[in-house]
């Protein structure tokens, strides 16, 4: 099968090495298809997203590497686009006149805290607690349901190819007594999001970033049967921020999916999406 990784980062955002190093590792690890998807610029500055002014350099570096490695590996250029409800999305002017092979859609921010800043649910634990208390009165169920609702909104807007780390909020929510992955409300909230994603022709990422360290993907393995039941196509990526993570957990995730009855994954290869048997 085609070994592919379409969710990766580099120095243009919060990745920890130049684009060149990631591509060298991808080639050495035997990947056939590799996509570079730095965090897209937001309307406000952050320490982890690419700046708009860096786009031309980003594309120049990509095209240089694509030509350099043309005989060795297929390279594709993308961005991971943040969705912030009623504020920022793939419809922003920045994305409209630029050529991308595909786009990843992710949710990192959920609504505003009283000081006017958007709540970064993957910031520090203190930031998470602050937003949970200020926006949801400490109700972790309400926060998780809102997170999946934001992913539904993102899917309905369209313009993305797959949703990244769609269950990532669980990594924070698990600390709270009111969070229960086995509860009907959790399954229903995630299932409703999946139904919307399928209806929009969008894929779900199986993110293997923490698989080797924690044994868990995002979404976690207990959601694979639901993904199979609803019939949402999946993409397997490592969300690499370090070059040696370009293939972390990919092969293991393929086997986990196969064990759960999911027989195929989607890859971007030969300049198009293709379904390939695991």
PDB file of C-alpha atoms in Angstrom:
ATOM      1  CA  UNK A   1       0.000   0.000   0.000  1.00  0.00           C
ATOM      2  CA  UNK A   2       1.025   3.640  -0.354  1.00  0.00           C
ATOM      3  CA  UNK A   3       2.699   4.976   2.804  1.00  0.00           C
ATOM      4  CA  UNK A   4       1.606   8.586   3.180  1.00  0.00           C
ATOM      5  CA  UNK A   5       1.651  11.423   5.714  1.00  0.00           C
ATOM      6  CA  UNK A   6      -0.278  14.582   4.882  1.00  0.00           C
ATOM      7  CA  UNK A   7      -0.284  16.432   8.223  1.00  0.00           C
ATOM      8  CA  UNK A   8       3.176  17.770   9.046  1.00  0.00           C
ATOM      9  CA  UNK A   9       4.822  20.999  10.160  1.00  0.00           C
ATOM     10  CA  UNK A  10       8.166  22.789   9.901  1.00  0.00           C
ATOM     11  CA  UNK A  11       9.903  26.013  10.920  1.00  0.00           C
ATOM     12  CA  UNK A  12       7.285  28.132   9.168  1.00  0.00           C
ATOM     13  CA  UNK A  13       4.973  27.480  12.124  1.00  0.00           C
ATOM     14  CA  UNK A  14       5.644  25.475  15.286  1.00  0.00           C
ATOM     15  CA  UNK A  15       7.602  22.667  13.651  1.00  0.00           C
ATOM     16  CA  UNK A  16      11.105  22.295  15.022  1.00  0.00           C
ATOM     17  CA  UNK A  17      13.243  21.968  11.905  1.00  0.00           C
ATOM     18  CA  UNK A  18      13.484  23.305   8.342  1.00  0.00           C
ATOM     19  CA  UNK A  19      11.243  21.906   5.640  1.00  0.00           C
ATOM     20  CA  UNK A  20      14.293  20.247   4.071  1.00  0.00           C
ATOM     21  CA  UNK A  21      14.917  18.065   7.125  1.00  0.00           C
ATOM     22  CA  UNK A  22      11.372  16.735   7.203  1.00  0.00           C
ATOM     23  CA  UNK A  23      11.485  15.802   3.524  1.00  0.00           C
ATOM     24  CA  UNK A  24      14.852  14.053   3.932  1.00  0.00           C
ATOM     25  CA  UNK A  25      13.435  11.958   6.775  1.00  0.00           C
ATOM     26  CA  UNK A  26      10.242  11.207   4.835  1.00  0.00           C
ATOM     27  CA  UNK A  27      12.330   9.872   1.946  1.00  0.00           C
ATOM     28  CA  UNK A  28      14.548   7.821   4.264  1.00  0.00           C
ATOM     29  CA  UNK A  29      11.502   6.322   6.024  1.00  0.00           C
ATOM     30  CA  UNK A  30      10.082   5.052   2.748  1.00  0.00           C
ATOM     31  CA  UNK A  31       7.103   7.379   2.397  1.00  0.00           C
ATOM     32  CA  UNK A  32       5.687   7.632  -1.107  1.00  0.00           C
ATOM     33  CA  UNK A  33       3.497  10.695  -0.494  1.00  0.00           C
ATOM     34  CA  UNK A  34       4.325  13.534   1.890  1.00  0.00           C
ATOM     35  CA  UNK A  35       2.382  16.716   2.528  1.00  0.00           C
ATOM     36  CA  UNK A  36       3.630  19.855   4.276  1.00  0.00           C
ATOM     37  CA  UNK A  37       0.789  21.564   6.150  1.00  0.00           C
ATOM     38  CA  UNK A  38       2.008  24.402   8.356  1.00  0.00           C
ATOM     39  CA  UNK A  39      -0.500  26.111  10.636  1.00  0.00           C
ATOM     40  CA  UNK A  40      -2.155  28.743   8.472  1.00  0.00           C
ATOM     41  CA  UNK A  41      -2.015  32.437   9.373  1.00  0.00           C
ATOM     42  CA  UNK A  42      -4.782  33.722  11.640  1.00  0.00           C
ATOM     43  CA  UNK A  43      -6.195  37.280  11.728  1.00  0.00           C
ATOM     44  CA  UNK A  44      -4.216  37.751  14.953  1.00  0.00           C
ATOM     45  CA  UNK A  45      -0.584  36.901  15.718  1.00  0.00           C
ATOM     46  CA  UNK A  46       0.379  33.725  17.560  1.00  0.00           C
ATOM     47  CA  UNK A  47       3.655  31.969  18.273  1.00  0.00           C
ATOM     48  CA  UNK A  48       2.571  28.791  16.497  1.00  0.00           C
ATOM     49  CA  UNK A  49       0.969  29.841  13.208  1.00  0.00           C
ATOM     50  CA  UNK A  50       2.649  30.933   9.996  1.00  0.00           C
ATOM     51  CA  UNK A  51       2.709  34.661   9.230  1.00  0.00           C
ATOM     52  CA  UNK A  52       1.059  35.867   6.033  1.00  0.00           C
ATOM     53  CA  UNK A  53       4.291  37.522   4.931  1.00  0.00           C
ATOM     54  CA  UNK A  54       6.052  34.148   4.997  1.00  0.00           C
ATOM     55  CA  UNK A  55       3.772  32.515   2.451  1.00  0.00           C
ATOM     56  CA  UNK A  56       5.919  33.306  -0.596  1.00  0.00           C
ATOM     57  CA  UNK A  57       9.000  31.832   1.083  1.00  0.00           C
ATOM     58  CA  UNK A  58       6.963  28.802   2.162  1.00  0.00           C
ATOM     59  CA  UNK A  59       5.871  28.124  -1.392  1.00  0.00           C
ATOM     60  CA  UNK A  60       9.344  28.810  -2.789  1.00  0.00           C
ATOM     61  CA  UNK A  61      10.912  26.279  -0.406  1.00  0.00           C
ATOM     62  CA  UNK A  62       8.252  23.724  -1.232  1.00  0.00           C
ATOM     63  CA  UNK A  63       8.683  24.061  -5.006  1.00  0.00           C
ATOM     64  CA  UNK A  64      12.471  23.802  -4.647  1.00  0.00           C
ATOM     65  CA  UNK A  65      12.150  20.557  -2.683  1.00  0.00           C
ATOM     66  CA  UNK A  66       9.474  19.177  -4.975  1.00  0.00           C
ATOM     67  CA  UNK A  67      11.822  19.561  -7.927  1.00  0.00           C
ATOM     68  CA  UNK A  68      14.854  18.298  -5.998  1.00  0.00           C
ATOM     69  CA  UNK A  69      13.115  15.094  -4.863  1.00  0.00           C
ATOM     70  CA  UNK A  70      10.917  14.553  -7.918  1.00  0.00           C
ATOM     71  CA  UNK A  71      12.364  11.093  -8.543  1.00  0.00           C
ATOM     72  CA  UNK A  72      12.211   9.989  -4.913  1.00  0.00           C
ATOM     73  CA  UNK A  73       8.949  11.060  -3.249  1.00  0.00           C
ATOM     74  CA  UNK A  74       5.735  12.854  -4.149  1.00  0.00           C
ATOM     75  CA  UNK A  75       5.498  16.160  -2.272  1.00  0.00           C
ATOM     76  CA  UNK A  76       2.335  18.191  -1.730  1.00  0.00           C
ATOM     77  CA  UNK A  77       1.720  21.627  -0.272  1.00  0.00           C
ATOM     78  CA  UNK A  78      -1.111  22.409   2.119  1.00  0.00           C
ATOM     79  CA  UNK A  79      -1.974  24.373   5.242  1.00  0.00           C
ATOM     80  CA  UNK A  80      -3.736  23.430   8.466  1.00  0.00           C
ATOM     81  CA  UNK A  81      -6.532  25.985   8.591  1.00  0.00           C
ATOM     82  CA  UNK A  82      -8.013  26.955  11.935  1.00  0.00           C
ATOM     83  CA  UNK A  83     -11.749  27.357  12.261  1.00  0.00           C
ATOM     84  CA  UNK A  84     -12.939  29.896  14.827  1.00  0.00           C
ATOM     85  CA  UNK A  85     -16.720  30.142  15.003  1.00  0.00           C
ATOM     86  CA  UNK A  86     -18.119  33.320  13.440  1.00  0.00           C
ATOM     87  CA  UNK A  87     -14.621  34.749  13.059  1.00  0.00           C
ATOM     88  CA  UNK A  88     -12.090  32.891  10.908  1.00  0.00           C
ATOM     89  CA  UNK A  89     -12.215  30.021   8.426  1.00  0.00           C
ATOM     90  CA  UNK A  90     -11.082  28.737   5.051  1.00  0.00           C
ATOM     91  CA  UNK A  91     -13.207  31.425   3.368  1.00  0.00           C
ATOM     92  CA  UNK A  92     -10.789  34.136   4.556  1.00  0.00           C
ATOM     93  CA  UNK A  93      -9.381  36.200   1.699  1.00  0.00           C
ATOM     94  CA  UNK A  94      -5.868  34.885   2.337  1.00  0.00           C
ATOM     95  CA  UNK A  95      -6.783  31.387   1.057  1.00  0.00           C
ATOM     96  CA  UNK A  96      -8.707  32.404  -2.048  1.00  0.00           C
ATOM     97  CA  UNK A  97      -5.951  33.140  -4.569  1.00  0.00           C
ATOM     98  CA  UNK A  98      -3.342  30.587  -3.600  1.00  0.00           C
ATOM     99  CA  UNK A  99      -2.725  27.079  -5.002  1.00  0.00           C
ATOM    100  CA  UNK A 100      -2.912  24.286  -2.445  1.00  0.00           C
ATOM    101  CA  UNK A 101      -3.021  20.571  -3.119  1.00  0.00           C
ATOM    102  CA  UNK A 102      -5.401  20.073  -0.187  1.00  0.00           C
ATOM    103  CA  UNK A 103      -6.336  21.769   3.103  1.00  0.00           C
ATOM    104  CA  UNK A 104      -6.606  20.415   6.640  1.00  0.00           C
ATOM    105  CA  UNK A 105      -9.303  21.851   8.901  1.00  0.00           C
ATOM    106  CA  UNK A 106      -8.809  21.929  12.669  1.00  0.00           C
ATOM    107  CA  UNK A 107     -10.347  23.508  15.760  1.00  0.00           C
ATOM    108  CA  UNK A 108      -7.977  24.894  18.396  1.00  0.00           C
ATOM    109  CA  UNK A 109     -10.063  27.842  19.628  1.00  0.00           C
ATOM    110  CA  UNK A 110     -13.571  27.715  21.086  1.00  0.00           C
ATOM    111  CA  UNK A 111     -15.420  30.999  21.651  1.00  0.00           C
ATOM    112  CA  UNK A 112     -14.212  34.005  23.680  1.00  0.00           C
ATOM    113  CA  UNK A 113     -13.329  34.434  27.309  1.00  0.00           C
ATOM    114  CA  UNK A 114     -14.392  37.714  29.021  1.00  0.00           C
ATOM    115  CA  UNK A 115     -11.127  39.519  28.205  1.00  0.00           C
ATOM    116  CA  UNK A 116     -12.007  39.218  24.508  1.00  0.00           C
ATOM    117  CA  UNK A 117      -9.408  36.601  23.619  1.00  0.00           C
ATOM    118  CA  UNK A 118     -10.396  33.356  21.988  1.00  0.00           C
ATOM    119  CA  UNK A 119     -10.091  30.295  24.236  1.00  0.00           C
ATOM    120  CA  UNK A 120      -7.170  28.146  23.082  1.00  0.00           C
ATOM    121  CA  UNK A 121      -8.185  24.769  24.415  1.00  0.00           C
ATOM    122  CA  UNK A 122      -4.691  23.386  23.794  1.00  0.00           C
ATOM    123  CA  UNK A 123      -2.829  26.102  25.676  1.00  0.00           C
ATOM    124  CA  UNK A 124      -1.682  25.614  29.239  1.00  0.00           C
ATOM    125  CA  UNK A 125      -3.795  23.774  31.791  1.00  0.00           C
ATOM    126  CA  UNK A 126      -4.412  27.137  33.461  1.00  0.00           C
ATOM    127  CA  UNK A 127      -5.745  28.592  30.207  1.00  0.00           C
ATOM    128  CA  UNK A 128      -7.977  25.569  29.736  1.00  0.00           C
ATOM    129  CA  UNK A 129      -9.411  25.945  33.230  1.00  0.00           C
ATOM    130  CA  UNK A 130      -9.931  29.669  32.741  1.00  0.00           C
ATOM    131  CA  UNK A 131     -11.926  29.188  29.571  1.00  0.00           C
ATOM    132  CA  UNK A 132     -13.896  26.269  30.945  1.00  0.00           C
ATOM    133  CA  UNK A 133     -14.964  28.324  33.953  1.00  0.00           C
ATOM    134  CA  UNK A 134     -15.580  31.594  32.104  1.00  0.00           C
ATOM    135  CA  UNK A 135     -17.495  30.258  29.108  1.00  0.00           C
ATOM    136  CA  UNK A 136     -19.102  27.068  30.383  1.00  0.00           C
ATOM    137  CA  UNK A 137     -19.264  27.558  34.142  1.00  0.00           C
ATOM    138  CA  UNK A 138     -16.936  24.610  34.624  1.00  0.00           C
ATOM    139  CA  UNK A 139     -19.235  22.240  32.710  1.00  0.00           C
ATOM    140  CA  UNK A 140     -16.865  19.938  30.816  1.00  0.00           C
ATOM    141  CA  UNK A 141     -19.698  18.203  28.968  1.00  0.00           C
ATOM    142  CA  UNK A 142     -20.907  21.521  27.571  1.00  0.00           C
ATOM    143  CA  UNK A 143     -17.369  22.413  26.480  1.00  0.00           C
ATOM    144  CA  UNK A 144     -16.828  19.091  24.693  1.00  0.00           C
ATOM    145  CA  UNK A 145     -20.196  19.285  22.957  1.00  0.00           C
ATOM    146  CA  UNK A 146     -19.365  22.822  21.822  1.00  0.00           C
ATOM    147  CA  UNK A 147     -16.021  21.626  20.445  1.00  0.00           C
ATOM    148  CA  UNK A 148     -17.733  19.010  18.271  1.00  0.00           C
ATOM    149  CA  UNK A 149     -20.340  21.599  17.251  1.00  0.00           C
ATOM    150  CA  UNK A 150     -17.520  23.841  16.020  1.00  0.00           C
ATOM    151  CA  UNK A 151     -16.191  20.950  13.933  1.00  0.00           C
ATOM    152  CA  UNK A 152     -19.669  20.537  12.437  1.00  0.00           C
ATOM    153  CA  UNK A 153     -19.744  24.247  11.572  1.00  0.00           C
ATOM    154  CA  UNK A 154     -16.332  23.906   9.935  1.00  0.00           C
ATOM    155  CA  UNK A 155     -17.508  20.942   7.865  1.00  0.00           C
ATOM    156  CA  UNK A 156     -20.630  22.782   6.725  1.00  0.00           C
ATOM    157  CA  UNK A 157     -18.569  25.724   5.463  1.00  0.00           C
ATOM    158  CA  UNK A 158     -16.554  23.259   3.360  1.00  0.00           C
ATOM    159  CA  UNK A 159     -13.337  23.981   1.509  1.00  0.00           C
ATOM    160  CA  UNK A 160     -11.266  21.476   3.498  1.00  0.00           C
ATOM    161  CA  UNK A 161     -10.300  17.912   2.649  1.00  0.00           C
ATOM    162  CA  UNK A 162     -10.121  16.374   6.103  1.00  0.00           C
ATOM    163  CA  UNK A 163     -10.546  17.289   9.769  1.00  0.00           C
ATOM    164  CA  UNK A 164      -7.424  17.019  11.891  1.00  0.00           C
ATOM    165  CA  UNK A 165      -7.280  15.387  15.366  1.00  0.00           C
ATOM    166  CA  UNK A 166     -11.078  15.507  15.705  1.00  0.00           C
ATOM    167  CA  UNK A 167     -11.196  14.185  19.278  1.00  0.00           C
ATOM    168  CA  UNK A 168      -8.214  16.123  20.616  1.00  0.00           C
ATOM    169  CA  UNK A 169     -10.188  17.898  23.349  1.00  0.00           C
ATOM    170  CA  UNK A 170     -10.401  14.532  25.137  1.00  0.00           C
ATOM    171  CA  UNK A 171      -6.740  14.892  26.111  1.00  0.00           C
ATOM    172  CA  UNK A 172      -7.776  17.772  28.375  1.00  0.00           C
ATOM    173  CA  UNK A 173     -11.329  16.739  29.220  1.00  0.00           C
ATOM    174  CA  UNK A 174     -10.208  13.411  30.710  1.00  0.00           C
ATOM    175  CA  UNK A 175      -9.008  15.288  33.799  1.00  0.00           C
ATOM    176  CA  UNK A 176     -12.577  16.223  34.766  1.00  0.00           C
ATOM    177  CA  UNK A 177     -15.082  14.065  36.626  1.00  0.00           C
ATOM    178  CA  UNK A 178     -17.959  15.076  34.339  1.00  0.00           C
ATOM    179  CA  UNK A 179     -16.271  13.644  31.259  1.00  0.00           C
ATOM    180  CA  UNK A 180     -17.287  10.132  30.224  1.00  0.00           C
ATOM    181  CA  UNK A 181     -16.356   8.725  26.819  1.00  0.00           C
ATOM    182  CA  UNK A 182     -18.809   5.851  27.321  1.00  0.00           C
ATOM    183  CA  UNK A 183     -21.762   8.149  27.954  1.00  0.00           C
ATOM    184  CA  UNK A 184     -24.451   8.469  25.303  1.00  0.00           C
ATOM    185  CA  UNK A 185     -24.016  12.249  25.135  1.00  0.00           C
ATOM    186  CA  UNK A 186     -20.379  11.862  24.059  1.00  0.00           C
ATOM    187  CA  UNK A 187     -21.092   9.240  21.399  1.00  0.00           C
ATOM    188  CA  UNK A 188     -24.050  11.248  20.117  1.00  0.00           C
ATOM    189  CA  UNK A 189     -22.054  14.483  19.893  1.00  0.00           C
ATOM    190  CA  UNK A 190     -19.189  12.850  18.026  1.00  0.00           C
ATOM    191  CA  UNK A 191     -21.558  10.823  15.849  1.00  0.00           C
ATOM    192  CA  UNK A 192     -23.529  13.923  14.839  1.00  0.00           C
ATOM    193  CA  UNK A 193     -20.275  15.551  13.779  1.00  0.00           C
ATOM    194  CA  UNK A 194     -19.316  12.478  11.746  1.00  0.00           C
ATOM    195  CA  UNK A 195     -22.677  12.445   9.981  1.00  0.00           C
ATOM    196  CA  UNK A 196     -22.137  16.050   8.964  1.00  0.00           C
ATOM    197  CA  UNK A 197     -18.594  15.341   7.800  1.00  0.00           C
ATOM    198  CA  UNK A 198     -19.771  12.421   5.659  1.00  0.00           C
ATOM    199  CA  UNK A 199     -22.588  14.470   4.121  1.00  0.00           C
ATOM    200  CA  UNK A 200     -20.075  17.155   3.116  1.00  0.00           C
ATOM    201  CA  UNK A 201     -17.718  14.646   1.500  1.00  0.00           C
ATOM    202  CA  UNK A 202     -14.941  15.371   4.004  1.00  0.00           C
ATOM    203  CA  UNK A 203     -12.571  12.847   5.546  1.00  0.00           C
ATOM    204  CA  UNK A 204     -11.558  12.227   9.158  1.00  0.00           C
ATOM    205  CA  UNK A 205      -7.935  12.069  10.178  1.00  0.00           C
ATOM    206  CA  UNK A 206      -6.551   9.312  12.355  1.00  0.00           C
ATOM    207  CA  UNK A 207      -3.809  11.328  14.048  1.00  0.00           C
ATOM    208  CA  UNK A 208      -0.923   9.193  15.307  1.00  0.00           C
ATOM    209  CA  UNK A 209       1.153  11.941  16.937  1.00  0.00           C
ATOM    210  CA  UNK A 210       0.916  10.420  20.426  1.00  0.00           C
ATOM    211  CA  UNK A 211       0.306   6.782  19.515  1.00  0.00           C
ATOM    212  CA  UNK A 212       3.788   5.549  20.364  1.00  0.00           C
ATOM    213  CA  UNK A 213       3.932   7.448  23.675  1.00  0.00           C
ATOM    214  CA  UNK A 214       0.353   7.047  24.937  1.00  0.00           C
ATOM    215  CA  UNK A 215      -1.074   4.174  22.899  1.00  0.00           C
ATOM    216  CA  UNK A 216      -3.859   6.470  21.660  1.00  0.00           C
ATOM    217  CA  UNK A 217      -4.718   8.121  18.366  1.00  0.00           C
ATOM    218  CA  UNK A 218      -7.031  11.090  17.827  1.00  0.00           C
ATOM    219  CA  UNK A 219      -9.818  10.154  17.516  1.00  0.00           C
ATOM    220  CA  UNK A 220      -9.201   7.428  20.045  1.00  0.00           C
ATOM    221  CA  UNK A 221      -9.620   3.795  19.062  1.00  0.00           C
ATOM    222  CA  UNK A 222     -12.958   3.400  20.841  1.00  0.00           C
ATOM    223  CA  UNK A 223     -14.476   5.637  18.137  1.00  0.00           C
ATOM    224  CA  UNK A 224     -13.282   3.523  15.197  1.00  0.00           C
ATOM    225  CA  UNK A 225     -16.445   1.350  15.186  1.00  0.00           C
ATOM    226  CA  UNK A 226     -18.577   4.492  14.946  1.00  0.00           C
ATOM    227  CA  UNK A 227     -16.458   5.808  12.072  1.00  0.00           C
ATOM    228  CA  UNK A 228     -16.850   2.445  10.325  1.00  0.00           C
ATOM    229  CA  UNK A 229     -20.598   2.330  10.980  1.00  0.00           C
ATOM    230  CA  UNK A 230     -21.221   5.814   9.599  1.00  0.00           C
ATOM    231  CA  UNK A 231     -18.843   5.192   6.726  1.00  0.00           C
ATOM    232  CA  UNK A 232     -16.583   8.225   6.943  1.00  0.00           C
ATOM    233  CA  UNK A 233     -13.374   7.863   4.899  1.00  0.00           C
ATOM    234  CA  UNK A 234     -10.171   8.136   6.930  1.00  0.00           C
ATOM    235  CA  UNK A 235      -6.692   9.580   6.406  1.00  0.00           C
ATOM    236  CA  UNK A 236      -3.763   8.475   8.598  1.00  0.00           C
ATOM    237  CA  UNK A 237      -1.171  11.137   9.518  1.00  0.00           C
ATOM    238  CA  UNK A 238       1.427  11.669  12.240  1.00  0.00           C
ATOM    239  CA  UNK A 239       1.110  15.465  12.676  1.00  0.00           C
ATOM    240  CA  UNK A 240       4.925  15.557  12.740  1.00  0.00           C
ATOM    241  CA  UNK A 241       6.589  18.526  14.426  1.00  0.00           C
ATOM    242  CA  UNK A 242      10.004  16.829  14.502  1.00  0.00           C
ATOM    243  CA  UNK A 243      11.651  15.225  11.449  1.00  0.00           C
ATOM    244  CA  UNK A 244      12.063  11.806  13.040  1.00  0.00           C
ATOM    245  CA  UNK A 245       8.294  11.680  13.659  1.00  0.00           C
ATOM    246  CA  UNK A 246       7.341  11.720   9.969  1.00  0.00           C
ATOM    247  CA  UNK A 247       6.246   8.068  10.149  1.00  0.00           C
ATOM    248  CA  UNK A 248       5.488   7.764  13.873  1.00  0.00           C
ATOM    249  CA  UNK A 249       2.614   5.372  14.466  1.00  0.00           C
ATOM    250  CA  UNK A 250       1.481   5.195  10.838  1.00  0.00           C
ATOM    251  CA  UNK A 251       1.937   1.470  10.350  1.00  0.00           C
ATOM    252  CA  UNK A 252       0.580   0.712  13.814  1.00  0.00           C
ATOM    253  CA  UNK A 253      -2.540   2.775  13.117  1.00  0.00           C
ATOM    254  CA  UNK A 254      -3.102   0.926   9.845  1.00  0.00           C
ATOM    255  CA  UNK A 255      -3.240  -2.321  11.805  1.00  0.00           C
ATOM    256  CA  UNK A 256      -5.510  -0.849  14.484  1.00  0.00           C
ATOM    257  CA  UNK A 257      -7.941   0.310  11.806  1.00  0.00           C
ATOM    258  CA  UNK A 258      -7.859  -3.073  10.112  1.00  0.00           C
ATOM    259  CA  UNK A 259      -8.554  -4.772  13.449  1.00  0.00           C
ATOM    260  CA  UNK A 260     -11.596  -2.494  13.849  1.00  0.00           C
ATOM    261  CA  UNK A 261     -12.968  -3.550  10.472  1.00  0.00           C
ATOM    262  CA  UNK A 262     -11.922  -0.459   8.513  1.00  0.00           C
ATOM    263  CA  UNK A 263     -10.455  -1.931   5.346  1.00  0.00           C
ATOM    264  CA  UNK A 264      -9.129   1.103   3.492  1.00  0.00           C
ATOM    265  CA  UNK A 265      -7.615   4.543   3.968  1.00  0.00           C
ATOM    266  CA  UNK A 266      -7.350   7.602   1.745  1.00  0.00           C
ATOM    267  CA  UNK A 267      -4.081   9.006   0.426  1.00  0.00           C
ATOM    268  CA  UNK A 268      -3.199  11.918  -1.842  1.00  0.00           C
ATOM    269  CA  UNK A 269      -1.094  10.380  -4.602  1.00  0.00           C
ATOM    270  CA  UNK A 270      -0.518  11.169  -8.270  1.00  0.00           C
ATOM    271  CA  UNK A 271      -2.143  14.563  -7.599  1.00  0.00           C
ATOM    272  CA  UNK A 272      -5.496  13.144  -6.514  1.00  0.00           C
ATOM    273  CA  UNK A 273      -7.242  11.461  -3.601  1.00  0.00           C
ATOM    274  CA  UNK A 274      -7.154   7.703  -3.809  1.00  0.00           C
ATOM    275  CA  UNK A 275      -8.612   4.965  -1.648  1.00  0.00           C
ATOM    276  CA  UNK A 276      -6.132   2.218  -0.894  1.00  0.00           C
ATOM    277  CA  UNK A 277      -6.689  -1.101   0.859  1.00  0.00           C
ATOM    278  CA  UNK A 278      -4.914  -1.557   4.191  1.00  0.00           C
TER     279      UNK A 278
END
